[in-house]
PDB file of C-alpha atoms in Angstrom:
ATOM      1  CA  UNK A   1       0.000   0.000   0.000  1.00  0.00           C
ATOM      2  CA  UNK A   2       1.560   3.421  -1.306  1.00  0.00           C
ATOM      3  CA  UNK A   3       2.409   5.876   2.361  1.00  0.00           C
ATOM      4  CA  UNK A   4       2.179   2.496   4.480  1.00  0.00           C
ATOM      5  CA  UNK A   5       5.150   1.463   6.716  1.00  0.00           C
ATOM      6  CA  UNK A   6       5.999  -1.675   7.343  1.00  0.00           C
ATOM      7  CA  UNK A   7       7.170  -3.287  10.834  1.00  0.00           C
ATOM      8  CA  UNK A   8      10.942  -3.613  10.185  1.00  0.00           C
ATOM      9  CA  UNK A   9      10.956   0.271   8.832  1.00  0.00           C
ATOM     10  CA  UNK A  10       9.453   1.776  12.728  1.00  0.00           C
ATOM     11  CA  UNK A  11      11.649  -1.216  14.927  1.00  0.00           C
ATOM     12  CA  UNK A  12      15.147  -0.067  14.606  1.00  0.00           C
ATOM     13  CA  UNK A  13      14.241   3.302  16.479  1.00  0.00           C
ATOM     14  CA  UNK A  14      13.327   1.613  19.500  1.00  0.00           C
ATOM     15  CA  UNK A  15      16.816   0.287  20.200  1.00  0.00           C
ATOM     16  CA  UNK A  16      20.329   1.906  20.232  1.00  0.00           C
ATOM     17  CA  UNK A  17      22.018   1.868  17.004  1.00  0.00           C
ATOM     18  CA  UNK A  18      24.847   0.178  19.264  1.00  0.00           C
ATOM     19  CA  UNK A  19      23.255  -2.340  21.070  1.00  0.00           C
ATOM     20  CA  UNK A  20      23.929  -5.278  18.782  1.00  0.00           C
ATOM     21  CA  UNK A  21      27.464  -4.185  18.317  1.00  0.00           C
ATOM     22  CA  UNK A  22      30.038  -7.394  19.950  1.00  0.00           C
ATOM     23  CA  UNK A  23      32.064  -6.421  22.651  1.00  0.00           C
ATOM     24  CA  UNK A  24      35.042  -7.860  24.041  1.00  0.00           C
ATOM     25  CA  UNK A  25      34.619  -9.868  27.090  1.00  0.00           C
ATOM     26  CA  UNK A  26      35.707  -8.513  30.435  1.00  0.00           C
ATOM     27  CA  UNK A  27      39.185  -9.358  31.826  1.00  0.00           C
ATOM     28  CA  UNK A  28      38.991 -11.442  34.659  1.00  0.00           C
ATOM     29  CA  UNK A  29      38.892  -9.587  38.253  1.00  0.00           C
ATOM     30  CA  UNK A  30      42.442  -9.560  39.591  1.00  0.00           C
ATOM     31  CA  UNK A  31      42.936 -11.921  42.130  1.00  0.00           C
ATOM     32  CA  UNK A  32      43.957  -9.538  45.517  1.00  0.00           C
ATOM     33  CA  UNK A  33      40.733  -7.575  44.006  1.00  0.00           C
ATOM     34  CA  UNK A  34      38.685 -10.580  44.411  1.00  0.00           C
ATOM     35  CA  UNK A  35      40.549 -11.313  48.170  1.00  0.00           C
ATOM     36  CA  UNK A  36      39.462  -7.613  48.889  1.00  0.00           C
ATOM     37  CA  UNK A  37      35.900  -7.934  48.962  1.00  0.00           C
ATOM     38  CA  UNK A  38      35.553 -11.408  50.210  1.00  0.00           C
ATOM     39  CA  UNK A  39      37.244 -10.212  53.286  1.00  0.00           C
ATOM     40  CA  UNK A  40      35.055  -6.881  53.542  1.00  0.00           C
ATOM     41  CA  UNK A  41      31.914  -8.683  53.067  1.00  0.00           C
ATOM     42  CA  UNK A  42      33.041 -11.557  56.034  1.00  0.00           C
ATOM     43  CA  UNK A  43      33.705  -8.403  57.714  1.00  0.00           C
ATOM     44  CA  UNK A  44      30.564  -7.034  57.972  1.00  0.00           C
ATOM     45  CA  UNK A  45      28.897 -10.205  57.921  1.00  0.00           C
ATOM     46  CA  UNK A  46      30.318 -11.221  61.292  1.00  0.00           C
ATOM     47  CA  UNK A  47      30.539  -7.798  63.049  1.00  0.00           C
ATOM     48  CA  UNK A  48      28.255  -5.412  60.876  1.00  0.00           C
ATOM     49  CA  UNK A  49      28.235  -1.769  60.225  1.00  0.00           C
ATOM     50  CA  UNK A  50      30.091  -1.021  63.371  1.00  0.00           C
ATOM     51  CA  UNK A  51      32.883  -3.542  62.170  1.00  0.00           C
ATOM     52  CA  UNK A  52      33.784  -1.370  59.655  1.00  0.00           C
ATOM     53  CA  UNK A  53      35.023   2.190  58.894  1.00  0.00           C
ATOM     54  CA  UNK A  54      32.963   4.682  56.821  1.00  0.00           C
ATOM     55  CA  UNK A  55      35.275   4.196  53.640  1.00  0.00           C
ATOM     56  CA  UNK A  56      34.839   0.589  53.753  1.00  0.00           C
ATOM     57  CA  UNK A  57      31.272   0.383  54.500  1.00  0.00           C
ATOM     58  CA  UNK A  58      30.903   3.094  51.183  1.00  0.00           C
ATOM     59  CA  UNK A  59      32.984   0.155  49.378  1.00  0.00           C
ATOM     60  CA  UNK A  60      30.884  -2.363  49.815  1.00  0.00           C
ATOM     61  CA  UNK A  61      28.349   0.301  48.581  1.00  0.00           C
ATOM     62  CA  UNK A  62      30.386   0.183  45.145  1.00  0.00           C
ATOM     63  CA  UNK A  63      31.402  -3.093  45.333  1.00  0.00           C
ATOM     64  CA  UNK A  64      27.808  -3.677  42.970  1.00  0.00           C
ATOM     65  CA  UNK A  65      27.996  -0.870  41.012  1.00  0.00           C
ATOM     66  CA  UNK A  66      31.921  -1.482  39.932  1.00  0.00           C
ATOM     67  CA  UNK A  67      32.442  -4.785  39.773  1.00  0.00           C
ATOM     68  CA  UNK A  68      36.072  -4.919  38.516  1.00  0.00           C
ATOM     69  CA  UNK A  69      37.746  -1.986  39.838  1.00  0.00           C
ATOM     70  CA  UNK A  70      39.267  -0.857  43.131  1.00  0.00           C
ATOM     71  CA  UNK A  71      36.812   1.703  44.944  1.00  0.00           C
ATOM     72  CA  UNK A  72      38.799   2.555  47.710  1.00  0.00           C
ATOM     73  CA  UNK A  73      40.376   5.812  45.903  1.00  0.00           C
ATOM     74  CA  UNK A  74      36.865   6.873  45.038  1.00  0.00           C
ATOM     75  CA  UNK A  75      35.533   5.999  48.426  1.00  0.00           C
ATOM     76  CA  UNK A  76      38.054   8.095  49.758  1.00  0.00           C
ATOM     77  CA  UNK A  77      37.413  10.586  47.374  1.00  0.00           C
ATOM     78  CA  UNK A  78      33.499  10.709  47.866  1.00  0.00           C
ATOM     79  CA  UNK A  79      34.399  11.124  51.633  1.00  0.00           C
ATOM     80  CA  UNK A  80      36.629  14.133  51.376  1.00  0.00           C
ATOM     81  CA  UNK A  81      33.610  16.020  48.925  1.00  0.00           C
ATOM     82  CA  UNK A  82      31.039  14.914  51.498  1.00  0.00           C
ATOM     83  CA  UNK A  83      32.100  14.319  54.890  1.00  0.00           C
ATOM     84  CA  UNK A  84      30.358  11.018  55.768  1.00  0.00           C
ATOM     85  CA  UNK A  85      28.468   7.979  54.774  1.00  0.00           C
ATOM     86  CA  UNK A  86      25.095   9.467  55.195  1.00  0.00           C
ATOM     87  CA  UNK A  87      26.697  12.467  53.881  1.00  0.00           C
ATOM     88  CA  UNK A  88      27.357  10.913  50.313  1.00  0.00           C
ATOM     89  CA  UNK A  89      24.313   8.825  50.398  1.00  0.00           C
ATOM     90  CA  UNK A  90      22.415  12.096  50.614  1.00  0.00           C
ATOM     91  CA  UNK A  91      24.091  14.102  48.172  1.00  0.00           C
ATOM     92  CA  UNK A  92      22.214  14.954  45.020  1.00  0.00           C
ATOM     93  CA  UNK A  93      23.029  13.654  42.045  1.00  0.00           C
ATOM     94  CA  UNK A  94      24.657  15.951  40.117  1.00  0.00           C
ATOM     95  CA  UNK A  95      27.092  16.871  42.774  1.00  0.00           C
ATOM     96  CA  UNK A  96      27.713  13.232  43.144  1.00  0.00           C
ATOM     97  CA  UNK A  97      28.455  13.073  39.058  1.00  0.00           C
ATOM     98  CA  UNK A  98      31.076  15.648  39.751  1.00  0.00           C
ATOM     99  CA  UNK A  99      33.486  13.186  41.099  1.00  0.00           C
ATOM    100  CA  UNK A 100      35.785  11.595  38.682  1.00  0.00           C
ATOM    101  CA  UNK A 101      34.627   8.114  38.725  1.00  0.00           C
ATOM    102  CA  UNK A 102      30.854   8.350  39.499  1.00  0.00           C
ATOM    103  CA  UNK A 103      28.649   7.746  36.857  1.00  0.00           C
ATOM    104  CA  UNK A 104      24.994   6.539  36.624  1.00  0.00           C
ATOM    105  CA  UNK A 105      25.503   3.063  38.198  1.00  0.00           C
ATOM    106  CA  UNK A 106      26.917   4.514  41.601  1.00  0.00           C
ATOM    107  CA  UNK A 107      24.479   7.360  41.854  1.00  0.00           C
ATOM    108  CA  UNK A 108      21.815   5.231  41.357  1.00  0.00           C
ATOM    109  CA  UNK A 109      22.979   2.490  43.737  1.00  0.00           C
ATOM    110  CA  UNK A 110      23.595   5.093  46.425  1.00  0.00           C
ATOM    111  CA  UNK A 111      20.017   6.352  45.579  1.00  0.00           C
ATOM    112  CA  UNK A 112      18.694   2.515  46.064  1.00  0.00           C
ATOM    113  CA  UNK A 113      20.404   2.551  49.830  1.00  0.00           C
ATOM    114  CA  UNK A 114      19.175   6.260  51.032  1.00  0.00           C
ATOM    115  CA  UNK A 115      15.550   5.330  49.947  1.00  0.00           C
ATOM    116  CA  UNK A 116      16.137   2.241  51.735  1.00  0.00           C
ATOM    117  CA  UNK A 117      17.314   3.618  54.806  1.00  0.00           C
ATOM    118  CA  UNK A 118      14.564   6.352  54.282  1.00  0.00           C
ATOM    119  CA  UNK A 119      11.647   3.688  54.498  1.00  0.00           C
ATOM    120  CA  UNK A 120      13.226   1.643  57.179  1.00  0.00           C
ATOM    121  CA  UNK A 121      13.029   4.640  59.769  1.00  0.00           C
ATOM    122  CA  UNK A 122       9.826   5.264  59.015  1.00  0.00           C
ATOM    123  CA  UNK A 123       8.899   2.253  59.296  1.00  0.00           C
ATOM    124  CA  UNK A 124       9.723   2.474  62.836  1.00  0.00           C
ATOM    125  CA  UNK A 125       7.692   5.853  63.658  1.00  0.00           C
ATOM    126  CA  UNK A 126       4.336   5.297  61.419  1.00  0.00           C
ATOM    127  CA  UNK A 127       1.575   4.039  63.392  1.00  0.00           C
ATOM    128  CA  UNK A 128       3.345   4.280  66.553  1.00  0.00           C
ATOM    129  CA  UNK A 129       2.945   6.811  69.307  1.00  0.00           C
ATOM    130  CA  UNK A 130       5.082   9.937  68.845  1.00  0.00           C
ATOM    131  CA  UNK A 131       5.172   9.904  72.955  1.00  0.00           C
ATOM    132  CA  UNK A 132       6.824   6.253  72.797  1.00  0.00           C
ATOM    133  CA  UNK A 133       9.064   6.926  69.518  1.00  0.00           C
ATOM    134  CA  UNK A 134      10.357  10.574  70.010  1.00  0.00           C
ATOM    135  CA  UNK A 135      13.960   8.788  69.825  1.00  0.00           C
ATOM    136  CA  UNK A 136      12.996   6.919  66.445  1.00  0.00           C
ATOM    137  CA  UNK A 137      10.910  10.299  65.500  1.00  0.00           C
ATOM    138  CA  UNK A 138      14.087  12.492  65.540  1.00  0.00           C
ATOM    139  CA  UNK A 139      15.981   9.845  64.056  1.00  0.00           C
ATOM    140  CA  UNK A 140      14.080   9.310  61.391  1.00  0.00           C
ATOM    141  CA  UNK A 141      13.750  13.383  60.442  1.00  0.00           C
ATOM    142  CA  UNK A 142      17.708  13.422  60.546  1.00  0.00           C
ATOM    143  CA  UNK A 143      17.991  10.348  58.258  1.00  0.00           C
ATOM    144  CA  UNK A 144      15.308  12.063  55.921  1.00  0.00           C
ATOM    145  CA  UNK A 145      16.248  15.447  56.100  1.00  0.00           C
ATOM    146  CA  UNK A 146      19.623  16.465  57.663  1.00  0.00           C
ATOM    147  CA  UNK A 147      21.678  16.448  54.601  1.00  0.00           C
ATOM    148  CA  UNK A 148      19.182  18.395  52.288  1.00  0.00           C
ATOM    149  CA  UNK A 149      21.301  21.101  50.456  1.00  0.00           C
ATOM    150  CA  UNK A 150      17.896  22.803  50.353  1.00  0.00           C
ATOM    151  CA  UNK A 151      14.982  23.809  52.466  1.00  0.00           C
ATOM    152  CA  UNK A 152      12.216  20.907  53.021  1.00  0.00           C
ATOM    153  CA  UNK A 153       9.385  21.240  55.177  1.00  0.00           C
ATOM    154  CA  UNK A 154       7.114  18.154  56.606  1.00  0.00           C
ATOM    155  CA  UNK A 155       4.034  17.926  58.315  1.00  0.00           C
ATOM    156  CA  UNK A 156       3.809  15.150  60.914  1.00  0.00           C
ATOM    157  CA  UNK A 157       0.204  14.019  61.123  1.00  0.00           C
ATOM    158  CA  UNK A 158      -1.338  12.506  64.033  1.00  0.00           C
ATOM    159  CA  UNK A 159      -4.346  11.349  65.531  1.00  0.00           C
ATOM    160  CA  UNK A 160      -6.393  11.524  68.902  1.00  0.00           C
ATOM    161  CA  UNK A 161      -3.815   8.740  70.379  1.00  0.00           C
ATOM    162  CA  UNK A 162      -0.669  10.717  69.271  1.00  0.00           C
ATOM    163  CA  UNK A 163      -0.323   8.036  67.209  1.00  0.00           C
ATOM    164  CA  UNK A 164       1.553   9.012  63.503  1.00  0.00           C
ATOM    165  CA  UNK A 165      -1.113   8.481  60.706  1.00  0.00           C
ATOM    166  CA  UNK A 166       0.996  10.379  57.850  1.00  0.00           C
ATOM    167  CA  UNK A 167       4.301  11.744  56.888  1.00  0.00           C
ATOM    168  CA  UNK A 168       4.098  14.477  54.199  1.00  0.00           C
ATOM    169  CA  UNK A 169       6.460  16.811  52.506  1.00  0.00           C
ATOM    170  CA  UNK A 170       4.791  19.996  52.035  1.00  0.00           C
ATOM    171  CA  UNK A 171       6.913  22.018  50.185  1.00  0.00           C
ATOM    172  CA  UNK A 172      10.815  22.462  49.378  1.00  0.00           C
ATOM    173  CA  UNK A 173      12.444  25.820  48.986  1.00  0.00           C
ATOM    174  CA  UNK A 174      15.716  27.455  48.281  1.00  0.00           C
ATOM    175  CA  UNK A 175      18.990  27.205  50.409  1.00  0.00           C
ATOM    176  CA  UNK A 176      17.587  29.255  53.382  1.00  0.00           C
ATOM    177  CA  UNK A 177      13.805  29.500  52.064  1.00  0.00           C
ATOM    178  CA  UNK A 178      10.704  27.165  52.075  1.00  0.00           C
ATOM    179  CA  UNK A 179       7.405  28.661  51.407  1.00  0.00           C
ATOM    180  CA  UNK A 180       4.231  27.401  53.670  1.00  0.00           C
ATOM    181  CA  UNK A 181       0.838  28.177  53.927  1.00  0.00           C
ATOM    182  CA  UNK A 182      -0.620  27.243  56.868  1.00  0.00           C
ATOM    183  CA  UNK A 183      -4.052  27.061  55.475  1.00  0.00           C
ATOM    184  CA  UNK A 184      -3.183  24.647  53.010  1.00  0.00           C
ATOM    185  CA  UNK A 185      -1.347  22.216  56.220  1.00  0.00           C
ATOM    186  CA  UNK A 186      -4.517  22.898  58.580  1.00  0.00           C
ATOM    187  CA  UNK A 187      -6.952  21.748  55.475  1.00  0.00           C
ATOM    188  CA  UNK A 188      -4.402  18.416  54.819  1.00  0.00           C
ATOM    189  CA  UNK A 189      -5.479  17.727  58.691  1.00  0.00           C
ATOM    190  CA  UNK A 190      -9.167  17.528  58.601  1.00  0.00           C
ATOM    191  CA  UNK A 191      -8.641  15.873  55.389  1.00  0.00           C
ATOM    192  CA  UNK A 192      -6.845  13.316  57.362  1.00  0.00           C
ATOM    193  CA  UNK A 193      -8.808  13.438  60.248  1.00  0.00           C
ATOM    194  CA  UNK A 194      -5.585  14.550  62.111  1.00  0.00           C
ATOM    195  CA  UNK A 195      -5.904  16.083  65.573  1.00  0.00           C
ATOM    196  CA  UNK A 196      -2.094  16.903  66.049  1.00  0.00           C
ATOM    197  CA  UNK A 197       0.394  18.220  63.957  1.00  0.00           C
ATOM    198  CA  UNK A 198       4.099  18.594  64.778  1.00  0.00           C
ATOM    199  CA  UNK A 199       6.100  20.867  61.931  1.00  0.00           C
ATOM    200  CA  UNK A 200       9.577  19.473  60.574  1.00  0.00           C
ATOM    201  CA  UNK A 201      12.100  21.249  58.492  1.00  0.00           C
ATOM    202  CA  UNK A 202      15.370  21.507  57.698  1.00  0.00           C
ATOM    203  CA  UNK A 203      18.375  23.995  58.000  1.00  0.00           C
ATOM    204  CA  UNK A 204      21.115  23.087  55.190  1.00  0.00           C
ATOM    205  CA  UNK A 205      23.564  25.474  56.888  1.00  0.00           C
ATOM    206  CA  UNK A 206      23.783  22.586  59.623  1.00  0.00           C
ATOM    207  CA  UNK A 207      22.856  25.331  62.317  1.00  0.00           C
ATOM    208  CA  UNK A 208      19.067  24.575  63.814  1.00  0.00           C
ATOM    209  CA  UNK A 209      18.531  27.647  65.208  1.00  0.00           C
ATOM    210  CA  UNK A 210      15.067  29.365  64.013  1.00  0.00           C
ATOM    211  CA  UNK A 211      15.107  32.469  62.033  1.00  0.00           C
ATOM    212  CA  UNK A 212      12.615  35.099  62.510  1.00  0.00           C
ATOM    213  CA  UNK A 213      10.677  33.862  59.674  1.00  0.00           C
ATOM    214  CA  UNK A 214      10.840  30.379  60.963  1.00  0.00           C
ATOM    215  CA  UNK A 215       8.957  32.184  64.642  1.00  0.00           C
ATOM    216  CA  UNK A 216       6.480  33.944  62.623  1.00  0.00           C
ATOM    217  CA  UNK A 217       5.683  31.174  60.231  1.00  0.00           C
ATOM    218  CA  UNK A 218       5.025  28.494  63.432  1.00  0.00           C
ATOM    219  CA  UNK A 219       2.832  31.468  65.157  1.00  0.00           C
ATOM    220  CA  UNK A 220       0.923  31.316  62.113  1.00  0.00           C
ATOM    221  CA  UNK A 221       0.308  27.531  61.618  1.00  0.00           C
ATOM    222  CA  UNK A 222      -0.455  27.881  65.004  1.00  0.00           C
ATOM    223  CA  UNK A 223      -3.181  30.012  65.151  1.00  0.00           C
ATOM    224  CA  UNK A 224      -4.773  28.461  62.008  1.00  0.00           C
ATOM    225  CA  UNK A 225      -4.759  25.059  63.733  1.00  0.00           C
ATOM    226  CA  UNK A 226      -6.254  26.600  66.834  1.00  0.00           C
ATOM    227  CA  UNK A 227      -9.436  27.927  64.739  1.00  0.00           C
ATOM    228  CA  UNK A 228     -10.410  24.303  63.718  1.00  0.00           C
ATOM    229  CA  UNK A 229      -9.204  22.392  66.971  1.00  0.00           C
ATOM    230  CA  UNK A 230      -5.913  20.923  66.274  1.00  0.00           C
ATOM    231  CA  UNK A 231      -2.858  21.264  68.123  1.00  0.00           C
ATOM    232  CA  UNK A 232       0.410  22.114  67.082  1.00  0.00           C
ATOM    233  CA  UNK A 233       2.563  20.341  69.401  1.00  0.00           C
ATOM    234  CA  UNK A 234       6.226  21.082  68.335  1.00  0.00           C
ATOM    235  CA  UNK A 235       7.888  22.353  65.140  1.00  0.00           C
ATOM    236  CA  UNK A 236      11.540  20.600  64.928  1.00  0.00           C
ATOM    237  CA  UNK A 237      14.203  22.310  62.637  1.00  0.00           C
ATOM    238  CA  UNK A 238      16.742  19.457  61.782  1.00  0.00           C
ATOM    239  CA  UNK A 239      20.452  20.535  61.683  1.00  0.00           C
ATOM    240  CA  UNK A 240      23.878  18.200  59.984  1.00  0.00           C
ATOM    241  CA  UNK A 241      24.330  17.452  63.468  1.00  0.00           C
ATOM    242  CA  UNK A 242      21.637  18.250  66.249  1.00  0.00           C
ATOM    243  CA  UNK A 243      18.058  19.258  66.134  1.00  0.00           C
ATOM    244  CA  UNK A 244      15.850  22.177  67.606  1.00  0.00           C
ATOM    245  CA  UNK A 245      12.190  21.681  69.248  1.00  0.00           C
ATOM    246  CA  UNK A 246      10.207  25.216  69.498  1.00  0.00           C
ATOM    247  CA  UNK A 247       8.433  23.581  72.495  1.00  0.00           C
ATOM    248  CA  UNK A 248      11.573  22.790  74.469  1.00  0.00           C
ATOM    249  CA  UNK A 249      12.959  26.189  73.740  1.00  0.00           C
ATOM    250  CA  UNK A 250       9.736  27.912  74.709  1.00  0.00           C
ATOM    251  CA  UNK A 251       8.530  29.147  71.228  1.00  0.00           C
ATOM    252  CA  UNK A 252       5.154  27.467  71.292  1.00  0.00           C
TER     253      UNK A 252
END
């Protein structure tokens, strides 16, 4: 039929021109290579995490992602940009992709472990009572939020019990900036039947302590949750190392 295209003229575009190209096959991995990570990985198998260093914990990390190539230079590396594990597991991608030696395969298996580690923690505060958890509560916001490079803000959702229905991020901002609206987090409450809120957001400057905006933005969420009959029992600002509670320091 004259205009009509046939099958084999539309199929090559769905694959790379190069994908059928032979390649040679991979040397084998050098032996004290091999010796490397079978000793790291009886390592942590017999002592865990604490067994092991932050560089060599980050190489097992890379272990999957390179499989035939020392790591421990880029560990090292990663380390120096970033500080610490949780450090480079947080880091966003495309500061990640500015080390020599990262590509797509690491970033996205140190994006597999943070998400990991992400729903694990939470895991440990959802449907539990914020009273009995406050440990695994703060632990959890650090895990989720202390390495941010920007501004995130979370609403902690709970019911008549105290007990943690939802988890939601609100909004993220700039460096030093996240917009909220409190009317928008008081009508997410009665939407989730929530009596109890407690505020959560980060500083990426590492220092917790609340910023006149931060005050007047908490006095505001406060007052809208008082016009419908929920209560606003703390608003945590999560620093790199330490965290602040408005209601220990006397700001609500």
């Amino acid at each position: 039929m004259v205009g009509s295209r046939h099958f084999s003229d539309t199929q090559a575009a769905l694959f790379d021109s190069d994908e059928a190209v032979l390649r040679p096959v991979s040397q084998p991995q050098p032996s004290y290579l091999r010796d490397h990570r079978a000793r790291l990985r009886e390592r942590f198998m017999s002592g865990g995490a604490d067994a092991l260093p932050d560089y060599e914990l980050l190489e097992l990390v890379l272990f999957r992602a390179i499989p035939r190539r020392d790591v421990k230079p880029l560990a090292r590396a990663l380390l120096d940009r970033f500080g610490d594990f949780n450090g480079v597991l947080s880091a966003p991608a495309t500061r990640l992709a500015e080390v020599s030696g990262v590509g797509d395969a690491v970033v996205t298996e140190f994006k597999i472990v943070e998400a990991a580690a992400h729903r694990l923690a939470q895991s440990r505060v959802l449907g539990r009572p914020v009273v009995s958890s406050w440990d695994a509560l703060i632990q959890y916001c650090q895990t989720a939020m202390a390495h941010g490079d920007i501004e995130q803000f979370r609403v902690l959702f709970l019911d008549r019990k105290n007990v943690l229905i939802a988890d939601e991020a609100q909004a993220r901002g700039t460096v030093d900036h996240v917009p909220v609206y409190p009317r928008e987090v008081v009508k997410r409450a009665l939407e989730l039947n929530a009596t109890a809120l407690i505020l959560v957001h980060n500083h990426p400057s590492g220092d917790p302590t609340p910023s006149a905006a931060d005050i007047d933005m908490t006095d505001q969420v406060a007052r809208a949750c008082d016009a419908v009959g929920v209560t606003l029992h703390d608003h945590l600002i999560i620093g790199k190392s330490r965290e602040l509670s408005f209601r220990s320091e006397g700001l609500i």
